[in-house]
PDB file of C-alpha atoms in Angstrom:
ATOM      1  CA  GLY A   1     107.709 109.301 114.721  1.00  0.00           C
ATOM      2  CA  GLU A   2     105.756 107.956 111.764  1.00  0.00           C
ATOM      3  CA  ASN A   3     107.026 104.894 109.911  1.00  0.00           C
ATOM      4  CA  VAL A   4     105.578 103.619 106.631  1.00  0.00           C
ATOM      5  CA  GLU A   5     106.161 100.119 105.283  1.00  0.00           C
ATOM      6  CA  GLN A   6     105.312  99.236 101.676  1.00  0.00           C
ATOM      7  CA  HIS A   7     104.906  95.847  99.990  1.00  0.00           C
ATOM      8  CA  PRO A   8     105.764  94.311  97.653  1.00  0.00           C
ATOM      9  CA  SER A   9     109.009  95.905  96.482  1.00  0.00           C
ATOM     10  CA  THR A  10     108.470  94.555  92.948  1.00  0.00           C
ATOM     11  CA  LEU A  11     105.299  93.447  91.196  1.00  0.00           C
ATOM     12  CA  SER A  12     104.929  91.958  87.725  1.00  0.00           C
ATOM     13  CA  VAL A  13     101.512  91.558  86.096  1.00  0.00           C
ATOM     14  CA  GLN A  14     100.113  90.763  82.700  1.00  0.00           C
ATOM     15  CA  GLU A  15      98.406  93.549  80.795  1.00  0.00           C
ATOM     16  CA  GLY A  16      94.745  93.656  81.767  1.00  0.00           C
ATOM     17  CA  ASP A  17      95.274  92.122  85.203  1.00  0.00           C
ATOM     18  CA  SER A  18      94.876  94.012  88.481  1.00  0.00           C
ATOM     19  CA  ALA A  19      97.709  95.198  90.716  1.00  0.00           C
ATOM     20  CA  VAL A  20      97.552  95.834  94.458  1.00  0.00           C
ATOM     21  CA  ILE A  21     100.176  97.610  96.553  1.00  0.00           C
ATOM     22  CA  LYS A  22      99.872  97.732 100.330  1.00  0.00           C
ATOM     23  CA  CYS A  23     101.231 100.112 102.968  1.00  0.00           C
ATOM     24  CA  THR A  24     101.077 100.155 106.749  1.00  0.00           C
ATOM     25  CA  TYR A  25     101.721 103.130 108.988  1.00  0.00           C
ATOM     26  CA  SER A  26     102.561 103.433 112.667  1.00  0.00           C
ATOM     27  CA  ASP A  27     101.180 106.802 113.835  1.00  0.00           C
ATOM     28  CA  SER A  28      97.446 106.511 114.463  1.00  0.00           C
ATOM     29  CA  ALA A  29      97.192 110.311 114.225  1.00  0.00           C
ATOM     30  CA  SER A  30      98.122 110.263 110.502  1.00  0.00           C
ATOM     31  CA  ASN A  31      95.214 111.583 108.485  1.00  0.00           C
ATOM     32  CA  TYR A  32      96.445 112.039 104.901  1.00  0.00           C
ATOM     33  CA  PHE A  33      97.631 109.265 102.575  1.00  0.00           C
ATOM     34  CA  PRO A  34      98.814 110.142  99.035  1.00  0.00           C
ATOM     35  CA  TRP A  35     100.092 107.821  96.328  1.00  0.00           C
ATOM     36  CA  TYR A  36     102.739 108.884  93.817  1.00  0.00           C
ATOM     37  CA  LYS A  37     103.856 107.407  90.495  1.00  0.00           C
ATOM     38  CA  GLN A  38     107.466 107.950  89.455  1.00  0.00           C
ATOM     39  CA  GLU A  39     108.746 107.216  85.978  1.00  0.00           C
ATOM     40  CA  LEU A  40     112.434 106.705  85.351  1.00  0.00           C
ATOM     41  CA  GLY A  41     114.463 109.891  85.791  1.00  0.00           C
ATOM     42  CA  LYS A  42     111.420 112.030  86.635  1.00  0.00           C
ATOM     43  CA  GLY A  43     109.843 113.525  89.725  1.00  0.00           C
ATOM     44  CA  PRO A  44     106.957 111.726  91.487  1.00  0.00           C
ATOM     45  CA  GLN A  45     103.465 112.535  90.245  1.00  0.00           C
ATOM     46  CA  LEU A  46     100.504 112.537  92.630  1.00  0.00           C
ATOM     47  CA  ILE A  47      97.940 110.046  91.282  1.00  0.00           C
ATOM     48  CA  ILE A  48      95.421 109.740  94.098  1.00  0.00           C
ATOM     49  CA  ASP A  49      95.107 110.551  97.788  1.00  0.00           C
ATOM     50  CA  ILE A  50      92.748 109.813 100.648  1.00  0.00           C
ATOM     51  CA  ARG A  51      92.026 111.423 103.998  1.00  0.00           C
ATOM     52  CA  SER A  52      91.170 109.590 107.186  1.00  0.00           C
ATOM     53  CA  ASN A  53      87.490 110.513 107.115  1.00  0.00           C
ATOM     54  CA  VAL A  54      87.041 108.424 103.931  1.00  0.00           C
ATOM     55  CA  GLY A  55      87.348 104.646 103.518  1.00  0.00           C
ATOM     56  CA  GLU A  56      87.701 104.410  99.753  1.00  0.00           C
ATOM     57  CA  LYS A  57      88.303 106.684  96.790  1.00  0.00           C
ATOM     58  CA  LYS A  58      88.243 105.893  93.067  1.00  0.00           C
ATOM     59  CA  ASP A  59      89.506 107.659  89.975  1.00  0.00           C
ATOM     60  CA  GLN A  60      88.894 105.685  86.784  1.00  0.00           C
ATOM     61  CA  ARG A  61      91.165 102.593  86.961  1.00  0.00           C
ATOM     62  CA  ILE A  62      92.777 103.611  90.244  1.00  0.00           C
ATOM     63  CA  ALA A  63      91.363 103.200  93.745  1.00  0.00           C
ATOM     64  CA  VAL A  64      92.704 103.579  97.258  1.00  0.00           C
ATOM     65  CA  THR A  65      91.286 101.968 100.391  1.00  0.00           C
ATOM     66  CA  LEU A  66      92.017 102.905 103.984  1.00  0.00           C
ATOM     67  CA  ASN A  67      91.584 100.798 107.109  1.00  0.00           C
ATOM     68  CA  LYS A  68      92.222 103.114 110.067  1.00  0.00           C
ATOM     69  CA  THR A  69      91.758 100.378 112.657  1.00  0.00           C
ATOM     70  CA  ALA A  70      94.447  98.194 111.128  1.00  0.00           C
ATOM     71  CA  LYS A  71      96.499 101.225 110.059  1.00  0.00           C
ATOM     72  CA  HIS A  72      96.937 100.162 106.481  1.00  0.00           C
ATOM     73  CA  PHE A  73      95.992 101.503 103.077  1.00  0.00           C
ATOM     74  CA  SER A  74      96.205 100.035  99.602  1.00  0.00           C
ATOM     75  CA  LEU A  75      96.423 101.124  95.972  1.00  0.00           C
ATOM     76  CA  HIS A  76      94.407  99.134  93.444  1.00  0.00           C
ATOM     77  CA  ILE A  77      94.999  99.449  89.696  1.00  0.00           C
ATOM     78  CA  THR A  78      92.564  97.600  87.445  1.00  0.00           C
ATOM     79  CA  GLU A  79      92.928  96.732  83.755  1.00  0.00           C
ATOM     80  CA  THR A  80      96.656  97.460  83.881  1.00  0.00           C
ATOM     81  CA  GLN A  81      98.377  98.836  80.794  1.00  0.00           C
ATOM     82  CA  PRO A  82     102.088  98.939  79.839  1.00  0.00           C
ATOM     83  CA  GLU A  83     102.142 102.682  80.569  1.00  0.00           C
ATOM     84  CA  ASP A  84     101.301 101.884  84.208  1.00  0.00           C
ATOM     85  CA  SER A  85     104.843 100.505  84.538  1.00  0.00           C
ATOM     86  CA  ALA A  86     106.667 102.740  87.038  1.00  0.00           C
ATOM     87  CA  VAL A  87     107.665 102.964  90.694  1.00  0.00           C
ATOM     88  CA  TYR A  88     104.790 103.720  93.058  1.00  0.00           C
ATOM     89  CA  PHE A  89     105.243 105.334  96.488  1.00  0.00           C
ATOM     90  CA  CYS A  90     102.791 105.586  99.339  1.00  0.00           C
ATOM     91  CA  ALA A  91     103.095 108.211 102.052  1.00  0.00           C
ATOM     92  CA  ALA A  92     101.431 109.183 105.318  1.00  0.00           C
ATOM     93  CA  SER A  93     101.173 112.490 107.116  1.00  0.00           C
ATOM     94  CA  VAL A  94      99.696 114.059 110.218  1.00  0.00           C
ATOM     95  CA  THR A  95     101.376 117.451 109.673  1.00  0.00           C
ATOM     96  CA  ASP A  96     102.854 119.152 106.611  1.00  0.00           C
ATOM     97  CA  LYS A  97     105.600 116.496 106.507  1.00  0.00           C
ATOM     98  CA  LEU A  98     105.142 113.374 104.357  1.00  0.00           C
ATOM     99  CA  ILE A  99     106.731 110.067 105.369  1.00  0.00           C
ATOM    100  CA  PHE A 100     107.257 107.833 102.334  1.00  0.00           C
ATOM    101  CA  GLY A 101     107.331 104.092 101.874  1.00  0.00           C
ATOM    102  CA  THR A 102     110.275 102.526 100.052  1.00  0.00           C
ATOM    103  CA  GLY A 103     108.451 102.117  96.751  1.00  0.00           C
ATOM    104  CA  THR A 104     107.052  99.330  94.551  1.00  0.00           C
ATOM    105  CA  ARG A 105     108.377  98.748  91.055  1.00  0.00           C
ATOM    106  CA  LEU A 106     105.402  97.707  88.912  1.00  0.00           C
ATOM    107  CA  GLN A 107     106.039  96.025  85.563  1.00  0.00           C
ATOM    108  CA  VAL A 108     103.131  95.420  83.219  1.00  0.00           C
ATOM    109  CA  PHE A 109     103.917  92.935  80.457  1.00  0.00           C
ATOM    110  CA  PRO A 110     102.005  93.131  77.145  1.00  0.00           C
TER     111      PRO A 110
ATOM    112  CA  ASP B   1     102.522 126.893  82.205  1.00  0.00           C
ATOM    113  CA  GLY B   2     102.445 126.511  85.980  1.00  0.00           C
ATOM    114  CA  GLY B   3     104.740 124.172  87.828  1.00  0.00           C
ATOM    115  CA  ILE B   4     108.004 123.541  89.600  1.00  0.00           C
ATOM    116  CA  THR B   5     111.338 123.824  87.836  1.00  0.00           C
ATOM    117  CA  GLN B   6     114.636 122.446  89.004  1.00  0.00           C
ATOM    118  CA  SER B   7     117.954 123.153  87.399  1.00  0.00           C
ATOM    119  CA  PRO B   8     120.195 121.745  86.242  1.00  0.00           C
ATOM    120  CA  LYS B   9     118.909 118.223  85.481  1.00  0.00           C
ATOM    121  CA  TYR B  10     122.404 116.756  85.929  1.00  0.00           C
ATOM    122  CA  LEU B  11     125.189 118.213  88.060  1.00  0.00           C
ATOM    123  CA  PHE B  12     128.745 117.013  88.531  1.00  0.00           C
ATOM    124  CA  ARG B  13     131.088 118.249  91.240  1.00  0.00           C
ATOM    125  CA  LYS B  14     134.411 117.365  92.772  1.00  0.00           C
ATOM    126  CA  GLU B  15     134.554 116.266  96.380  1.00  0.00           C
ATOM    127  CA  GLY B  16     135.085 119.179  98.751  1.00  0.00           C
ATOM    128  CA  GLN B  17     133.098 121.691  96.702  1.00  0.00           C
ATOM    129  CA  ASN B  18     129.813 123.244  97.763  1.00  0.00           C
ATOM    130  CA  VAL B  19     127.051 123.133  95.165  1.00  0.00           C
ATOM    131  CA  THR B  20     123.665 124.886  95.006  1.00  0.00           C
ATOM    132  CA  LEU B  21     120.571 123.302  93.468  1.00  0.00           C
ATOM    133  CA  SER B  22     117.849 125.587  92.162  1.00  0.00           C
ATOM    134  CA  CYS B  23     114.091 125.206  92.758  1.00  0.00           C
ATOM    135  CA  GLU B  24     111.492 127.659  91.480  1.00  0.00           C
ATOM    136  CA  GLN B  25     107.674 127.432  91.539  1.00  0.00           C
ATOM    137  CA  ASN B  26     104.991 129.619  90.006  1.00  0.00           C
ATOM    138  CA  LEU B  27     102.052 127.890  91.728  1.00  0.00           C
ATOM    139  CA  ASN B  28     101.823 130.585  94.414  1.00  0.00           C
ATOM    140  CA  HIS B  29     102.435 127.900  97.029  1.00  0.00           C
ATOM    141  CA  ASP B  30     103.546 128.944 100.502  1.00  0.00           C
ATOM    142  CA  ALA B  31     105.313 125.712 101.475  1.00  0.00           C
ATOM    143  CA  MET B  32     108.363 124.209  99.768  1.00  0.00           C
ATOM    144  CA  TYR B  33     110.348 121.054 100.469  1.00  0.00           C
ATOM    145  CA  TRP B  34     113.619 119.358  99.574  1.00  0.00           C
ATOM    146  CA  TYR B  35     113.897 115.555  99.463  1.00  0.00           C
ATOM    147  CA  ARG B  36     116.742 113.196  98.753  1.00  0.00           C
ATOM    148  CA  GLN B  37     116.161 109.910  96.907  1.00  0.00           C
ATOM    149  CA  ASP B  38     118.617 107.019  96.922  1.00  0.00           C
ATOM    150  CA  PRO B  39     118.190 103.714  95.019  1.00  0.00           C
ATOM    151  CA  GLY B  40     115.849 101.319  96.783  1.00  0.00           C
ATOM    152  CA  GLN B  41     114.783 103.908  99.341  1.00  0.00           C
ATOM    153  CA  GLY B  42     111.865 106.208  99.697  1.00  0.00           C
ATOM    154  CA  LEU B  43     112.120 109.971  99.666  1.00  0.00           C
ATOM    155  CA  ARG B  44     113.725 111.478 102.741  1.00  0.00           C
ATOM    156  CA  LEU B  45     113.050 115.045 103.853  1.00  0.00           C
ATOM    157  CA  ILE B  46     116.074 117.366 104.042  1.00  0.00           C
ATOM    158  CA  TYR B  47     114.546 120.801 104.758  1.00  0.00           C
ATOM    159  CA  TYR B  48     111.167 122.449 104.422  1.00  0.00           C
ATOM    160  CA  SER B  49     109.806 125.967 104.542  1.00  0.00           C
ATOM    161  CA  GLN B  50     106.218 126.950 105.248  1.00  0.00           C
ATOM    162  CA  ILE B  51     106.680 130.674 104.752  1.00  0.00           C
ATOM    163  CA  VAL B  52     109.213 133.153 103.418  1.00  0.00           C
ATOM    164  CA  ASN B  53     112.251 133.745 105.673  1.00  0.00           C
ATOM    165  CA  ASP B  54     111.507 130.635 107.734  1.00  0.00           C
ATOM    166  CA  PHE B  55     112.566 126.992 107.332  1.00  0.00           C
ATOM    167  CA  GLN B  56     112.928 123.837 109.418  1.00  0.00           C
ATOM    168  CA  LYS B  57     115.248 120.849 109.366  1.00  0.00           C
ATOM    169  CA  GLY B  58     113.896 117.571 108.105  1.00  0.00           C
ATOM    170  CA  ASP B  59     115.147 114.092 108.927  1.00  0.00           C
ATOM    171  CA  ILE B  60     118.527 114.328 107.164  1.00  0.00           C
ATOM    172  CA  ALA B  61     119.551 118.023 107.294  1.00  0.00           C
ATOM    173  CA  GLU B  62     123.205 117.507 108.229  1.00  0.00           C
ATOM    174  CA  GLY B  63     125.541 118.757 105.497  1.00  0.00           C
ATOM    175  CA  TYR B  64     122.830 120.806 103.754  1.00  0.00           C
ATOM    176  CA  SER B  65     121.661 124.425 103.968  1.00  0.00           C
ATOM    177  CA  VAL B  66     118.728 126.360 102.491  1.00  0.00           C
ATOM    178  CA  SER B  67     117.365 129.873 102.187  1.00  0.00           C
ATOM    179  CA  ARG B  68     113.853 131.197 101.518  1.00  0.00           C
ATOM    180  CA  GLU B  69     114.168 134.856 100.582  1.00  0.00           C
ATOM    181  CA  LYS B  70     111.361 134.731  98.002  1.00  0.00           C
ATOM    182  CA  LYS B  71     108.079 132.832  97.973  1.00  0.00           C
ATOM    183  CA  GLU B  72     108.817 131.237  94.598  1.00  0.00           C
ATOM    184  CA  SER B  73     112.397 130.145  95.283  1.00  0.00           C
ATOM    185  CA  PHE B  74     113.958 127.618  97.694  1.00  0.00           C
ATOM    186  CA  PRO B  75     117.594 126.838  96.798  1.00  0.00           C
ATOM    187  CA  LEU B  76     119.450 123.947  98.436  1.00  0.00           C
ATOM    188  CA  THR B  77     123.205 124.018  99.058  1.00  0.00           C
ATOM    189  CA  VAL B  78     124.995 120.709  99.410  1.00  0.00           C
ATOM    190  CA  THR B  79     128.091 121.472 101.463  1.00  0.00           C
ATOM    191  CA  SER B  80     131.400 119.648 101.653  1.00  0.00           C
ATOM    192  CA  ALA B  81     130.296 118.411 105.080  1.00  0.00           C
ATOM    193  CA  GLN B  82     127.717 116.074 103.481  1.00  0.00           C
ATOM    194  CA  LYS B  83     129.406 112.670 103.630  1.00  0.00           C
ATOM    195  CA  ASN B  84     127.590 111.020 100.734  1.00  0.00           C
ATOM    196  CA  PRO B  85     126.122 113.735  98.494  1.00  0.00           C
ATOM    197  CA  THR B  86     125.612 111.702  95.296  1.00  0.00           C
ATOM    198  CA  ALA B  87     121.834 111.285  94.965  1.00  0.00           C
ATOM    199  CA  PHE B  88     118.683 112.396  93.157  1.00  0.00           C
ATOM    200  CA  TYR B  89     117.323 115.604  94.718  1.00  0.00           C
ATOM    201  CA  LEU B  90     113.647 116.505  94.493  1.00  0.00           C
ATOM    202  CA  CYS B  91     111.936 119.780  95.297  1.00  0.00           C
ATOM    203  CA  ALA B  92     108.217 119.980  96.077  1.00  0.00           C
ATOM    204  CA  SER B  93     105.675 122.624  96.989  1.00  0.00           C
ATOM    205  CA  SER B  94     102.205 122.777  98.496  1.00  0.00           C
ATOM    206  CA  SER B  95      99.595 125.292  99.501  1.00  0.00           C
ATOM    207  CA  ARG B  96      98.926 125.894 103.181  1.00  0.00           C
ATOM    208  CA  GLY B  97      95.738 125.084 104.987  1.00  0.00           C
ATOM    209  CA  THR B  98      94.278 123.137 107.852  1.00  0.00           C
ATOM    210  CA  GLY B  99      96.087 119.802 107.915  1.00  0.00           C
ATOM    211  CA  PRO B 100      98.346 118.162 105.299  1.00  0.00           C
ATOM    212  CA  ARG B 101      98.090 119.391 101.710  1.00  0.00           C
ATOM    213  CA  GLU B 102      98.965 117.853  98.354  1.00  0.00           C
ATOM    214  CA  GLN B 103     102.644 118.143  97.486  1.00  0.00           C
ATOM    215  CA  TYR B 104     103.696 118.601  93.862  1.00  0.00           C
ATOM    216  CA  PHE B 105     107.193 117.666  92.747  1.00  0.00           C
ATOM    217  CA  GLY B 106     109.682 119.087  90.296  1.00  0.00           C
ATOM    218  CA  PRO B 107     111.611 116.949  87.772  1.00  0.00           C
ATOM    219  CA  GLY B 108     114.634 116.527  90.054  1.00  0.00           C
ATOM    220  CA  THR B 109     118.384 117.140  89.877  1.00  0.00           C
ATOM    221  CA  ARG B 110     120.798 114.229  89.776  1.00  0.00           C
ATOM    222  CA  LEU B 111     123.991 115.220  91.609  1.00  0.00           C
ATOM    223  CA  THR B 112     127.171 113.202  91.180  1.00  0.00           C
ATOM    224  CA  VAL B 113     130.180 113.999  93.363  1.00  0.00           C
ATOM    225  CA  THR B 114     133.516 112.333  92.596  1.00  0.00           C
TER     226      THR B 114
END
């Protein structure tokens, strides 16, 4: 079955810097890759997603890139702000089931 | 105000008792999901349902049961057979279509069993 690995597990950046989180997946048939942001004690919130027919997608300060050949995808956050501090999860899917990575705790210091 | 509600936010039970977690959605979504989240781990799928009166086991279904009698409701029962039930439980829903669809999550229920 699908397996998703996520790195790094923790990431600390200065406000205004960029942050990059990377995920790899094992099932080459996976065709949907969402990213979720989870604040402490809350449910995950979908922030951006990408499908396998697209290589890159942007939404303001957030972008996701997908390399199907290498089977990895990345989340890029530019001009980070303290409110970006949270745990971020990647996921991959080929059916209605999502397989999640283990999460990255992002801390943005003012 | 559309969304997914889970109740209660915190739940405490004694070992050996069954407990039912509530999940309701008013998004008119066909599919609903239950995940378990433990510290340092990703979300793991317990059960999912793509249509009323039908559901499938996820990766960690042992010790759990569900029902899907109404489109908007998907309650999860944590039975006494679940060896380590203390965790954060998340419910999600999505529309149905060709291929994977966006899943939207509720606020979660933190269950503590002592």
